[in-house]
mmCIF file of C-alpha atoms in Angstrom:
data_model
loop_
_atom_site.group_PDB
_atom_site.id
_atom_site.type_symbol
_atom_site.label_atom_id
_atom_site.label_comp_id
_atom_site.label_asym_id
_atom_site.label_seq_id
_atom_site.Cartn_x
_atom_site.Cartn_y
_atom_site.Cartn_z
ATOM 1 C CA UNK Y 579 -11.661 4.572 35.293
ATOM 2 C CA UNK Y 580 -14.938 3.529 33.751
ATOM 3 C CA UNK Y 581 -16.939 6.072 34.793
ATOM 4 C CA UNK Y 582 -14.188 8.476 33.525
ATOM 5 C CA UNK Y 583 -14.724 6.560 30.080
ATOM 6 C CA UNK Y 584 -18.444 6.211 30.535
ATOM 7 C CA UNK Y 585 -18.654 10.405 31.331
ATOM 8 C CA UNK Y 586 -16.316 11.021 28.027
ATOM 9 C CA UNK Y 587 -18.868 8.966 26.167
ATOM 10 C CA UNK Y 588 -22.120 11.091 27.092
ATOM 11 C CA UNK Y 589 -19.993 14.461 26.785
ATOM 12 C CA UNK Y 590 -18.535 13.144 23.408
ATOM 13 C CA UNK Y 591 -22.163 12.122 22.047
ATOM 14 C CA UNK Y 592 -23.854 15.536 23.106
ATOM 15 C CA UNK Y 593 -21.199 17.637 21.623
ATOM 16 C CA UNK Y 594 -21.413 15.701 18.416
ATOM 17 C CA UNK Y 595 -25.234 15.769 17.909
ATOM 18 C CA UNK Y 596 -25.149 19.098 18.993
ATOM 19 C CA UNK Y 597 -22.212 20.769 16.684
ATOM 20 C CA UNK Y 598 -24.238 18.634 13.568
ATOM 21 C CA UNK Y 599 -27.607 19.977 14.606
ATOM 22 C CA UNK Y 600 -26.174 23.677 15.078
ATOM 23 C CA UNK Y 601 -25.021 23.209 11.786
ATOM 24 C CA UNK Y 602 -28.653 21.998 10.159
ATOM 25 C CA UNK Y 603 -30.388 24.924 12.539
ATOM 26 C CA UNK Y 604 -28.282 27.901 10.810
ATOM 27 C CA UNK Y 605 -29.049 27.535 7.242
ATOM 28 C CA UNK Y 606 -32.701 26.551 8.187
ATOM 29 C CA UNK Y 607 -33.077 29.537 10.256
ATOM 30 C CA UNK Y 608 -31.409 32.440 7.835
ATOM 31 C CA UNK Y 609 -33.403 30.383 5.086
ATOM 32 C CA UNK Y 610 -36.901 31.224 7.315
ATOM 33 C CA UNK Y 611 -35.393 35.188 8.270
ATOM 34 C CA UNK Y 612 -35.004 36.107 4.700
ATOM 35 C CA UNK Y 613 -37.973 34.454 2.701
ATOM 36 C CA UNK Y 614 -41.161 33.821 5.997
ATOM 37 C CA UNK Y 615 -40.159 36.156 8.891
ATOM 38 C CA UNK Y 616 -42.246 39.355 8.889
ATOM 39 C CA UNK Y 617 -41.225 40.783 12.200
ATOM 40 C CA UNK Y 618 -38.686 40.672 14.951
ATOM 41 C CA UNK Y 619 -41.368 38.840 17.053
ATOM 42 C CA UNK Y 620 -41.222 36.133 14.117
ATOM 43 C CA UNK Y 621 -37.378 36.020 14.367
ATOM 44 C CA UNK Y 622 -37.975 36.083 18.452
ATOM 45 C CA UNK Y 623 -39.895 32.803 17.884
ATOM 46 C CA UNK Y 624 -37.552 31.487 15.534
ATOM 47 C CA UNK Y 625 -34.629 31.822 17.704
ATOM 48 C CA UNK Y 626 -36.369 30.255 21.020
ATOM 49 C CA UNK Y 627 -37.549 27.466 19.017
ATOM 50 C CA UNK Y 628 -33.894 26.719 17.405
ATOM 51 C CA UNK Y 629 -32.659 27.042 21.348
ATOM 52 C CA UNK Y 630 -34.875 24.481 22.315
ATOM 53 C CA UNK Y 631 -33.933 22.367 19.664
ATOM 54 C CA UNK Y 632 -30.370 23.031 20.247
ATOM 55 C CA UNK Y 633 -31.010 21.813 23.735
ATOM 56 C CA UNK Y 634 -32.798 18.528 23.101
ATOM 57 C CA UNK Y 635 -30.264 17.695 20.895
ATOM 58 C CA UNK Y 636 -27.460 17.505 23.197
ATOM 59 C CA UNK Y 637 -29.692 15.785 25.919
ATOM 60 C CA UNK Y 638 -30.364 13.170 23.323
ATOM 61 C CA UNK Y 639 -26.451 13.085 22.117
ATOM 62 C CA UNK Y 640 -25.554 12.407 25.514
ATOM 63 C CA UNK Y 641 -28.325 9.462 25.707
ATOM 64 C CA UNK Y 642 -26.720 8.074 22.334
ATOM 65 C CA UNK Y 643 -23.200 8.300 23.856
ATOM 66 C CA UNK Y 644 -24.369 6.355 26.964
ATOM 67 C CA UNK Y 645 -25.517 3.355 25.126
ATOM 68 C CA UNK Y 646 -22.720 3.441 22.575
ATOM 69 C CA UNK Y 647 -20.487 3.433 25.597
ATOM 70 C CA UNK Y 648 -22.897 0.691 27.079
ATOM 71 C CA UNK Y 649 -23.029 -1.357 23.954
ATOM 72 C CA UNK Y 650 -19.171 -0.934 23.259
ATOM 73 C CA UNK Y 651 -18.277 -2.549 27.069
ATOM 74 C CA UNK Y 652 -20.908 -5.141 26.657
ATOM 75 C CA UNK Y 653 -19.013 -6.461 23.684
ATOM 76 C CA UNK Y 654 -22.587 -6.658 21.046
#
């Protein structure tokens, strides 16, 4: 059962981080279309950055989760 609890954490924790950072990213990115992009490569660039971002955000909300989970059985 703790592992089932311990999995829920890390899923919990990635989708958080990730949901608030896809929130920061789409503003930021229609902010840099409409007043810095001069071409679709720019926009291209834009959107692979904002994927990886996207990405190490839920790796690290997952991380976060684990040691909340971790820090939450260990009773500190």
């Amino acid at each position: 059962m703790n592992r089932i609890k311990h999995l829920a954490a890390i899923v919990a924790g990635a989708l958080i981080v990730g949901f608030l950072f896809y929130k920061l990213i789409g503003p930021a990115g229609q902010w840099y279309e409409l007043h810095h992009a001069r071409n679709d490569g720019d926009l291209g660039t834009l959107y692979m950055v904002a994927l990886g971002v996207q990405c190490v955000s839920i790796v690290v909300g997952g991380w976060l989760g684990s040691r909340v989970y971790r820090r939450l059985r260990r009773g500190s």
